[in-house]
Coordinates of C-alpha atoms (C1' of nucleotides) in Angstrom, one line a residue:
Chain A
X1 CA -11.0 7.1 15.6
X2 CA -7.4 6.5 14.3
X3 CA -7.3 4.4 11.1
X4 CA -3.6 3.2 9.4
X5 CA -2.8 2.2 6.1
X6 CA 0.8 0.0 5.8
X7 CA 2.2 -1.6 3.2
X8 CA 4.5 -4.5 4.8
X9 CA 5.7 -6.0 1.9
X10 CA 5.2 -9.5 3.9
X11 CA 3.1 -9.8 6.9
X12 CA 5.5 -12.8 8.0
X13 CA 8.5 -11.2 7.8
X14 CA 7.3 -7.8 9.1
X15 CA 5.1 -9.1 11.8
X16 CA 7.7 -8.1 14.6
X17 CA 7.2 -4.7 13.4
X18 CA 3.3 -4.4 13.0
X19 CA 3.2 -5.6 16.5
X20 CA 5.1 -3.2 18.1
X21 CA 3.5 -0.4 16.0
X22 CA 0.4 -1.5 16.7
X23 CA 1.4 -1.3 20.7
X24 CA 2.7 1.8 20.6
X25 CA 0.1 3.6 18.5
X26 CA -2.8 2.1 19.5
X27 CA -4.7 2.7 16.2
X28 CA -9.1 1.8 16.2
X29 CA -8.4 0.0 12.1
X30 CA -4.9 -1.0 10.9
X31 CA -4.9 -1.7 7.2
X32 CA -2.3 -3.8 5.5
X33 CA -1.4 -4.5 2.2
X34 CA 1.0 -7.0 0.1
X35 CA 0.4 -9.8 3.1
X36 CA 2.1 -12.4 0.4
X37 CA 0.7 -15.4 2.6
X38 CA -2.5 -17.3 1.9
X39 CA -5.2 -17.0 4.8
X40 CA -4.3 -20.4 6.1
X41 CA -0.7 -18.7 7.0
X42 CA -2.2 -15.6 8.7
X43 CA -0.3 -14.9 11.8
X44 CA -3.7 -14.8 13.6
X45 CA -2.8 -15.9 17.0
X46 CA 0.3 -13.1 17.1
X47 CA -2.6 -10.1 16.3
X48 CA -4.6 -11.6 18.6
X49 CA -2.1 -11.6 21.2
X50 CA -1.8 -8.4 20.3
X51 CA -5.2 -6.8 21.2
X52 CA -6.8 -6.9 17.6
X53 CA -9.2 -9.3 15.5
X54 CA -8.3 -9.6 12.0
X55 CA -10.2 -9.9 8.8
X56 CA -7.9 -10.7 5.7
X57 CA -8.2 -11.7 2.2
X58 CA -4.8 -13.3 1.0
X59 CA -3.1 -15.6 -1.9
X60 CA 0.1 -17.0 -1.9
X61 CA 3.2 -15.4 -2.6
X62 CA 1.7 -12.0 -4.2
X63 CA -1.2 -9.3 -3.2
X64 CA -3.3 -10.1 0.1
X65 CA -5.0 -7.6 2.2
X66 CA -6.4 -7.2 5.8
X67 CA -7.9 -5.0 8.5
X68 CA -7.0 -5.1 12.0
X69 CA -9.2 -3.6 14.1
X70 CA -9.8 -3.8 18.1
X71 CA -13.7 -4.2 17.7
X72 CA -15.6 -6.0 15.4
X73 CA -16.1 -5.2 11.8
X74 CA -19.6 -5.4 10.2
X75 CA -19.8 -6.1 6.4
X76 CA -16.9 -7.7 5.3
X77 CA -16.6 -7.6 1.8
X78 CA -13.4 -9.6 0.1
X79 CA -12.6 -8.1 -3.2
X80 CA -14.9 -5.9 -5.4
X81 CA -18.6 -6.9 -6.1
X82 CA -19.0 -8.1 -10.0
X83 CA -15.1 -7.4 -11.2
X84 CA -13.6 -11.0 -12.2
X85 CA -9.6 -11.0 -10.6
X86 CA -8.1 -13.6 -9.2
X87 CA -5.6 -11.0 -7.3
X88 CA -6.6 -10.3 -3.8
X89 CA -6.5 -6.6 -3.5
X90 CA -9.6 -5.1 -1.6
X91 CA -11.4 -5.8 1.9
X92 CA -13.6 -4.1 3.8
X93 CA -15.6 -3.6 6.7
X94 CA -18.0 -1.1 8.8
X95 CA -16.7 0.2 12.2
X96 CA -18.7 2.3 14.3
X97 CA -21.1 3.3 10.8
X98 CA -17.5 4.1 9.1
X99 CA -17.1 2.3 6.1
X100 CA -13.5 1.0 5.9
X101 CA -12.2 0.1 2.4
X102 CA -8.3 -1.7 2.4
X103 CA -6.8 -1.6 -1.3
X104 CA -3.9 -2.9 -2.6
X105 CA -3.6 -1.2 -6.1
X106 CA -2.3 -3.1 -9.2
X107 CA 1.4 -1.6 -9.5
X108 CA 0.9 -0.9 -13.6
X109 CA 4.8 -1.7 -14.1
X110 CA 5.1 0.6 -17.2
X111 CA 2.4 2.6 -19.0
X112 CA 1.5 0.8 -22.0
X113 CA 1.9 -2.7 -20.6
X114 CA -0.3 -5.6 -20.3
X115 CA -0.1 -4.8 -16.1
X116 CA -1.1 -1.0 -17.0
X117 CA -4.3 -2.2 -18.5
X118 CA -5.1 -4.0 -15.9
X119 CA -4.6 -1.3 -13.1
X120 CA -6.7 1.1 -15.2
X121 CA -9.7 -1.3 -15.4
X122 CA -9.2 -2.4 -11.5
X123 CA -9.4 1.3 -11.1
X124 CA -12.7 1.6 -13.1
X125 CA -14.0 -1.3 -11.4
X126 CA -12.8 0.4 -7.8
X127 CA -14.3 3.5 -8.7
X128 CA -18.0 2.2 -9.9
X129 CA -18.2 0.5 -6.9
X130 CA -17.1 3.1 -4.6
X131 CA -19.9 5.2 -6.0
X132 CA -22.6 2.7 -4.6
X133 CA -21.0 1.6 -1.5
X134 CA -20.7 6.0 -0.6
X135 CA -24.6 6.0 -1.1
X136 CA -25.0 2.9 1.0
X137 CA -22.5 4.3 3.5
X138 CA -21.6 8.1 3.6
X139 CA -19.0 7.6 6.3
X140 CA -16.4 6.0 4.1
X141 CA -12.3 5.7 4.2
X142 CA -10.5 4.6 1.5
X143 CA -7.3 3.4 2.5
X144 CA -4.2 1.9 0.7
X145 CA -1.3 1.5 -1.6
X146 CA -3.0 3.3 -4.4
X147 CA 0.4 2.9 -6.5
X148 CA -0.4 6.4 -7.6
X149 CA 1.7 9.8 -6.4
X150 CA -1.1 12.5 -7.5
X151 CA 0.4 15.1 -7.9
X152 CA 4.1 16.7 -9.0
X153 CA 5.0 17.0 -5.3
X154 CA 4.2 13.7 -4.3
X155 CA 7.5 12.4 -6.6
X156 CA 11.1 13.2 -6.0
X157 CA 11.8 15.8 -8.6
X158 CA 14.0 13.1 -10.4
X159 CA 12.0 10.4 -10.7
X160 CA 12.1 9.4 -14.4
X161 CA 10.0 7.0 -14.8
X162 CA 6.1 7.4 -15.9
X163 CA 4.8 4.8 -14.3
X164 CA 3.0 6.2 -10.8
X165 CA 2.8 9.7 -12.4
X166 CA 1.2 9.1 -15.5
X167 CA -1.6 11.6 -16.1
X168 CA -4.0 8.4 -17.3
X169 CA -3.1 7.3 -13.5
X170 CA -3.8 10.4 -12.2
X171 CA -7.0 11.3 -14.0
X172 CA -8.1 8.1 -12.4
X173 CA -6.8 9.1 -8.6
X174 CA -9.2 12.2 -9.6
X175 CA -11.9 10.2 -10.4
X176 CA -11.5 9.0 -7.2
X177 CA -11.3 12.0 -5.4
X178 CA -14.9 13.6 -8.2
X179 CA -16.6 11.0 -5.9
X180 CA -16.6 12.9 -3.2
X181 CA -13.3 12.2 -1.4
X182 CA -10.5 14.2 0.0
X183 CA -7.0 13.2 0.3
X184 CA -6.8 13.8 4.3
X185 CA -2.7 14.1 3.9
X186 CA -3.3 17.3 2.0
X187 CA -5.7 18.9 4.5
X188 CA -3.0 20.0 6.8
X189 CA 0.5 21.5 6.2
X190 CA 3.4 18.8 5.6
X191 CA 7.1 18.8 5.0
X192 CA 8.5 20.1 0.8
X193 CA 9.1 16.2 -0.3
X194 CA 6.4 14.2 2.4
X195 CA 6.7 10.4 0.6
X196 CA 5.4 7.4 1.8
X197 CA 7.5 4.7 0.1
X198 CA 11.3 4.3 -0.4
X199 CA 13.3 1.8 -2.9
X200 CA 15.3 -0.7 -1.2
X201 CA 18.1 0.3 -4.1
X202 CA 20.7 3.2 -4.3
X203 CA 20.0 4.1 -0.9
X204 CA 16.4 6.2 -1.6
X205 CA 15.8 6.9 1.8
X206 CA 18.5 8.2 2.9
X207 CA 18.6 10.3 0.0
X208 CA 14.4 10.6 0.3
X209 CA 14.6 9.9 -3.1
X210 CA 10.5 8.6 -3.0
X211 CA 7.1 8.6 -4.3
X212 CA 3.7 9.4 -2.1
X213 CA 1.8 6.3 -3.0
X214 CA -0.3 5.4 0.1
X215 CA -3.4 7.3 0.6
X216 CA -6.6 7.7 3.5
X217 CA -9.2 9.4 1.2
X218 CA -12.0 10.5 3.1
X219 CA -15.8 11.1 2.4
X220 CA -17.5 14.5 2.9
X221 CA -19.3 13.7 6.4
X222 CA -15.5 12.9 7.6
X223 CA -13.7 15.5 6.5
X224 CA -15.2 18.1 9.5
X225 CA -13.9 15.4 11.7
X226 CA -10.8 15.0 10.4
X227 CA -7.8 16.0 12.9
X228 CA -4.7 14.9 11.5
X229 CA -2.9 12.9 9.0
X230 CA 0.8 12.3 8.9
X231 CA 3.4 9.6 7.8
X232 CA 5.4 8.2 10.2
X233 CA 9.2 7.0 9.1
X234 CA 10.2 5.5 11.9
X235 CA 9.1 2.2 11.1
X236 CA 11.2 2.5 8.0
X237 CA 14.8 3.3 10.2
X238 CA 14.4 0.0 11.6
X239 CA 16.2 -3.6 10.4
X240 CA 14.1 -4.7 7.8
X241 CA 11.8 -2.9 6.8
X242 CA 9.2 -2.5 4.9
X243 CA 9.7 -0.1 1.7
X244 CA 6.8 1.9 3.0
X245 CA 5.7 4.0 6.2
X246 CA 2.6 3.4 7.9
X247 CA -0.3 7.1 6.9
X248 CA -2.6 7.7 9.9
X249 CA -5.4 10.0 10.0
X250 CA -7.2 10.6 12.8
X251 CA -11.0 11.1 13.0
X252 CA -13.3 12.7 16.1
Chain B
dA1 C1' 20.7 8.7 -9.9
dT2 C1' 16.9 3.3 -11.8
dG3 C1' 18.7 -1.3 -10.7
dG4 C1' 22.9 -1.3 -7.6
dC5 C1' 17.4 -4.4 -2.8
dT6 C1' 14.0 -7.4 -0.9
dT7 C1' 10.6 -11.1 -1.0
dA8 C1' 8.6 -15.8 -2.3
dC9 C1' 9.6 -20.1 -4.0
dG10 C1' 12.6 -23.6 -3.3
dT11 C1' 17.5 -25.1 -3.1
dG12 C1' 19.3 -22.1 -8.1
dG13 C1' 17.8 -18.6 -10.4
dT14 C1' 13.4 -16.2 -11.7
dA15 C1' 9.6 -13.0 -11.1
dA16 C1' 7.9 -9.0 -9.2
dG17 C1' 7.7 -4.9 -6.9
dA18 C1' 7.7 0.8 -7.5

DNA sequence: ATGGCTTACGTGGTAAGA
Protein backbone atom coordinates (compact mmCIF):
# COMPACT_ATOMS: atom_id res chain seq x y z
CA UNK A 1 0.00 0.00 0.00
CA UNK A 2 1.35 3.51 -0.97
CA UNK A 3 -0.13 6.35 1.06
CA UNK A 4 0.85 10.35 0.19
CA UNK A 5 0.54 13.31 2.27
CA UNK A 6 0.58 16.95 0.05
CA UNK A 7 0.10 20.10 1.07
CA UNK A 8 -1.42 22.03 -2.14
CA UNK A 9 -1.86 25.16 -0.77
CA UNK A 10 -5.30 25.29 -2.99
CA UNK A 11 -6.80 22.22 -4.42
CA UNK A 12 -8.20 24.65 -7.35
CA UNK A 13 -5.34 26.10 -8.30
CA UNK A 14 -3.11 22.99 -7.97
CA UNK A 15 -5.47 20.49 -9.32
CA UNK A 16 -3.56 20.20 -12.73
CA UNK A 17 -0.72 19.08 -10.65
CA UNK A 18 -2.42 16.49 -8.22
CA UNK A 19 -3.76 14.94 -11.28
CA UNK A 20 -0.82 14.27 -12.97
CA UNK A 21 0.90 13.11 -9.83
CA UNK A 22 -1.71 11.09 -8.95
CA UNK A 23 -1.29 9.40 -12.80
CA UNK A 24 2.07 8.95 -12.58
CA UNK A 25 2.42 7.54 -9.07
CA UNK A 26 -0.41 5.70 -8.77
CA UNK A 27 -0.69 5.97 -4.89
CA UNK A 28 -3.61 3.39 -2.86
CA UNK A 29 -4.54 6.97 -0.26
CA UNK A 30 -3.54 10.51 -1.34
CA UNK A 31 -3.88 12.95 1.55
CA UNK A 32 -4.26 16.61 1.01
CA UNK A 33 -4.15 19.53 3.09
CA UNK A 34 -4.97 23.45 2.91
CA UNK A 35 -7.93 22.62 0.07
CA UNK A 36 -9.13 26.47 0.82
CA UNK A 37 -12.49 25.58 -0.95
CA UNK A 38 -15.73 24.64 0.82
CA UNK A 39 -17.03 20.97 -0.10
CA UNK A 40 -19.58 22.38 -2.49
CA UNK A 41 -16.36 23.62 -4.66
CA UNK A 42 -14.58 20.26 -4.55
CA UNK A 43 -13.25 19.43 -7.84
CA UNK A 44 -14.98 16.02 -7.58
CA UNK A 45 -15.72 15.25 -11.09
CA UNK A 46 -11.72 15.96 -12.08
CA UNK A 47 -10.57 13.11 -9.25
CA UNK A 48 -13.01 11.11 -10.38
CA UNK A 49 -11.95 11.35 -13.87
CA UNK A 50 -8.97 10.59 -12.50
CA UNK A 51 -9.40 7.06 -11.03
CA UNK A 52 -10.00 8.07 -7.28
CA UNK A 53 -13.11 8.69 -4.91
CA UNK A 54 -12.71 11.42 -2.57
CA UNK A 55 -13.68 12.13 0.96
CA UNK A 56 -13.10 15.82 2.10
CA UNK A 57 -13.79 18.09 4.88
CA UNK A 58 -13.40 21.76 3.69
CA UNK A 59 -14.26 25.65 4.54
CA UNK A 60 -13.91 28.54 2.59
CA UNK A 61 -10.91 30.27 1.93
CA UNK A 62 -8.66 28.66 4.78
CA UNK A 63 -7.88 24.86 6.18
CA UNK A 64 -9.79 21.89 4.38
CA UNK A 65 -8.62 18.41 4.16
CA UNK A 66 -9.30 15.21 2.13
CA UNK A 67 -8.30 11.68 1.16
CA UNK A 68 -8.20 10.31 -2.22
CA UNK A 69 -8.15 6.95 -2.36
CA UNK A 70 -8.92 4.36 -5.38
CA UNK A 71 -11.23 2.08 -3.16
CA UNK A 72 -13.60 2.90 -0.70
CA UNK A 73 -12.89 4.21 2.77
CA UNK A 74 -14.69 2.83 5.86
CA UNK A 75 -15.16 5.15 8.86
CA UNK A 76 -15.00 8.50 7.83
CA UNK A 77 -14.51 10.63 10.60
CA UNK A 78 -14.49 14.80 9.81
CA UNK A 79 -12.60 16.56 12.46
CA UNK A 80 -11.69 15.28 15.99
CA UNK A 81 -14.38 13.52 18.19
CA UNK A 82 -15.41 16.03 21.31
CA UNK A 83 -12.73 19.08 20.47
CA UNK A 84 -14.98 22.29 19.58
CA UNK A 85 -13.09 24.16 16.25
CA UNK A 86 -14.58 25.52 13.68
CA UNK A 87 -11.31 24.97 11.45
CA UNK A 88 -11.38 21.95 9.25
CA UNK A 89 -8.19 20.25 9.82
CA UNK A 90 -8.61 16.34 10.25
CA UNK A 91 -10.34 13.32 8.21
CA UNK A 92 -10.16 10.01 8.25
CA UNK A 93 -10.95 6.83 7.03
CA UNK A 94 -10.16 2.81 7.11
CA UNK A 95 -8.59 1.16 4.02
CA UNK A 96 -7.88 -2.33 3.90
CA UNK A 97 -7.99 -2.41 8.23
CA UNK A 98 -5.45 0.61 7.95
CA UNK A 99 -6.53 3.40 9.72
CA UNK A 100 -5.78 6.60 7.65
CA UNK A 101 -5.76 9.93 9.69
CA UNK A 102 -5.28 13.40 7.23
CA UNK A 103 -4.22 16.46 9.43
CA UNK A 104 -3.73 19.83 8.71
CA UNK A 105 -1.86 21.24 11.77
CA UNK A 106 -2.62 24.78 13.23
CA UNK A 107 0.53 26.80 11.89
CA UNK A 108 1.14 28.52 15.58
CA UNK A 109 2.46 31.80 13.78
CA UNK A 110 4.80 32.79 16.74
CA UNK A 111 5.25 31.03 20.09
CA UNK A 112 3.54 32.97 22.61
CA UNK A 113 0.57 34.06 20.37
CA UNK A 114 -3.03 33.59 20.62
CA UNK A 115 -2.58 31.04 17.25
CA UNK A 116 0.26 29.12 19.49
CA UNK A 117 -2.30 28.28 22.03
CA UNK A 118 -4.43 27.07 19.92
CA UNK A 119 -1.98 24.66 18.03
CA UNK A 120 -0.84 23.32 21.45
CA UNK A 121 -4.50 22.43 22.54
CA UNK A 122 -5.35 21.09 18.85
CA UNK A 123 -2.34 18.98 19.53
CA UNK A 124 -3.66 17.79 22.89
CA UNK A 125 -6.85 17.20 21.55
CA UNK A 126 -5.08 15.22 18.41
CA UNK A 127 -3.14 13.28 20.62
CA UNK A 128 -6.05 12.05 23.28
CA UNK A 129 -7.79 10.92 20.53
CA UNK A 130 -5.14 9.25 18.64
CA UNK A 131 -4.65 7.14 21.76
CA UNK A 132 -8.26 5.63 21.44
CA UNK A 133 -8.62 5.45 17.81
CA UNK A 134 -4.75 3.10 17.99
CA UNK A 135 -6.73 0.72 20.42
CA UNK A 136 -9.67 0.65 18.15
CA UNK A 137 -7.43 0.34 15.11
CA UNK A 138 -3.67 -0.85 15.59
CA UNK A 139 -2.96 -0.36 11.86
CA UNK A 140 -2.95 3.41 11.90
CA UNK A 141 -1.09 6.26 9.63
CA UNK A 142 -0.96 9.59 10.59
CA UNK A 143 -0.38 11.73 7.77
CA UNK A 144 0.02 15.60 7.30
CA UNK A 145 1.25 19.06 7.57
CA UNK A 146 2.20 18.65 11.16
CA UNK A 147 3.63 22.37 11.00
CA UNK A 148 6.35 20.90 13.23
CA UNK A 149 10.27 20.12 11.95
CA UNK A 150 11.24 17.58 15.01
CA UNK A 151 14.26 17.68 15.20
CA UNK A 152 17.58 20.12 14.47
CA UNK A 153 18.00 18.50 11.04
CA UNK A 154 14.71 18.84 9.87
CA UNK A 155 15.46 23.03 9.69
CA UNK A 156 17.93 24.78 7.52
CA UNK A 157 20.66 25.59 9.93
CA UNK A 158 19.59 29.40 9.57
CA UNK A 159 16.28 29.32 10.19
CA UNK A 160 15.74 31.96 12.98
CA UNK A 161 12.58 31.87 13.79
CA UNK A 162 11.02 29.64 16.80
CA UNK A 163 8.13 29.01 15.53
CA UNK A 164 8.14 25.15 14.00
CA UNK A 165 11.10 24.38 16.27
CA UNK A 166 10.07 25.34 19.49
CA UNK A 167 10.86 22.64 22.05
CA UNK A 168 6.85 23.05 23.49
CA UNK A 169 6.21 22.01 19.59
CA UNK A 170 8.38 19.38 19.72
CA UNK A 171 7.61 17.87 23.09
CA UNK A 172 4.22 17.58 21.60
CA UNK A 173 5.53 15.80 18.00
CA UNK A 174 6.99 13.44 20.86
CA UNK A 175 4.01 12.91 22.36
CA UNK A 176 2.89 11.89 19.29
CA UNK A 177 5.49 9.65 18.47
CA UNK A 178 5.28 8.07 23.00
CA UNK A 179 1.96 6.79 21.39
CA UNK A 180 3.50 4.34 19.61
CA UNK A 181 4.35 5.87 16.29
CA UNK A 182 7.37 6.10 14.19
CA UNK A 183 8.32 8.81 11.82
CA UNK A 184 8.67 6.34 8.61
CA UNK A 185 11.05 9.23 6.85
CA UNK A 186 13.58 8.51 9.52
CA UNK A 187 13.60 4.73 9.11
CA UNK A 188 15.78 4.74 6.11
CA UNK A 189 18.89 6.81 5.12
CA UNK A 190 18.07 10.35 3.47
CA UNK A 191 19.95 13.25 1.95
CA UNK A 192 22.02 16.05 5.06
CA UNK A 193 19.11 18.84 4.70
CA UNK A 194 15.86 16.34 3.36
CA UNK A 195 12.86 19.27 3.74
CA UNK A 196 9.49 19.09 2.72
CA UNK A 197 8.41 22.71 2.37
CA UNK A 198 10.00 25.72 0.74
CA UNK A 199 9.05 29.70 1.08
CA UNK A 200 7.76 31.14 -2.00
CA UNK A 201 10.19 34.32 -0.80
CA UNK A 202 14.07 34.97 -1.31
CA UNK A 203 14.23 32.05 -3.53
CA UNK A 204 14.29 29.02 -0.53
CA UNK A 205 14.33 26.39 -2.79
CA UNK A 206 16.78 26.99 -4.86
CA UNK A 207 18.82 27.81 -1.94
CA UNK A 208 16.93 24.64 0.02
CA UNK A 209 16.69 27.06 2.52
CA UNK A 210 13.49 24.76 4.24
CA UNK A 211 11.81 23.11 7.13
CA UNK A 212 10.58 19.17 7.28
CA UNK A 213 7.13 19.83 8.28
CA UNK A 214 5.07 16.99 6.55
CA UNK A 215 5.02 13.75 8.27
CA UNK A 216 3.61 9.71 7.68
CA UNK A 217 3.92 8.46 11.34
CA UNK A 218 3.24 4.97 11.47
CA UNK A 219 1.92 2.50 14.28
CA UNK A 220 3.96 -0.43 15.54
CA UNK A 221 2.07 -3.35 13.45
CA UNK A 222 3.23 -1.09 10.22
CA UNK A 223 6.51 -0.41 10.86
CA UNK A 224 7.78 -4.30 9.79
CA UNK A 225 5.96 -3.48 6.65
CA UNK A 226 7.20 -0.46 6.00
CA UNK A 227 9.41 -0.25 2.66
CA UNK A 228 10.19 3.14 1.90
CA UNK A 229 9.56 6.74 2.50
CA UNK A 230 10.87 9.63 0.56
CA UNK A 231 9.94 13.23 -0.63
CA UNK A 232 9.68 13.87 -3.97
CA UNK A 233 10.57 17.66 -5.36
CA UNK A 234 9.59 17.41 -8.53
CA UNK A 235 6.27 18.55 -8.06
CA UNK A 236 7.83 21.64 -6.50
CA UNK A 237 10.16 22.48 -10.07
CA UNK A 238 7.03 22.97 -11.77
CA UNK A 239 4.92 26.45 -12.58
CA UNK A 240 3.15 27.00 -9.64
CA UNK A 241 3.62 25.22 -7.18
CA UNK A 242 2.74 24.34 -4.24
CA UNK A 243 5.22 25.41 -1.30
CA UNK A 244 5.43 21.76 -0.37
CA UNK A 245 6.41 18.25 -1.81
CA UNK A 246 4.29 15.43 -1.74
CA UNK A 247 6.04 12.35 1.49
CA UNK A 248 5.23 8.82 0.38
CA UNK A 249 5.76 5.77 2.31
CA UNK A 250 5.15 2.60 1.09
CA UNK A 251 3.60 -0.29 3.09
CA UNK A 252 3.65 -4.34 2.08
C1' DA B 1 19.19 35.64 4.57
C1' DT B 2 12.70 36.54 6.83
C1' DG B 3 9.58 39.24 3.86
C1' DG B 4 11.54 40.32 -0.87
C1' DC B 5 5.79 35.26 -2.65
C1' DT B 6 1.29 33.13 -3.17
C1' DT B 7 -3.56 32.51 -2.23
C1' DA B 8 -8.50 34.03 -1.25
C1' DC B 9 -11.61 37.58 -1.39
C1' DG B 10 -13.15 40.82 -4.37
C1' DT B 11 -11.98 44.70 -7.49
C1' DG B 12 -8.07 47.50 -3.66
C1' DG B 13 -5.75 46.20 -0.13
C1' DT B 14 -5.80 42.83 3.84
C1' DA B 15 -4.98 38.51 6.11
C1' DA B 16 -2.58 34.44 6.43
C1' DG B 17 0.74 31.12 5.64
C1' DA B 18 5.63 28.91 7.56
Amino acid sequence: MKIATWNVNSLKVRLPHVVDWLAANQPDALCLQELKCENSAFPLAEIEAAGYQAVFNGQKTYNGVAILTRQSLADVTHNIPGFADEQKRIIAGTLDGVRIVCGYFPNGQAVGSDKFAYKMAWLEALTAWLQDELKATPRLVLAGDYNVAPEDRDAHPDWKDEIHVSEPERAAFRRLINLGLTDAFRMFEQEERAFSWWDYRMGAFRRNFGLRIDHLLISAPLVEHCTACYTDKAPRKLERPSDHTPVVVELK
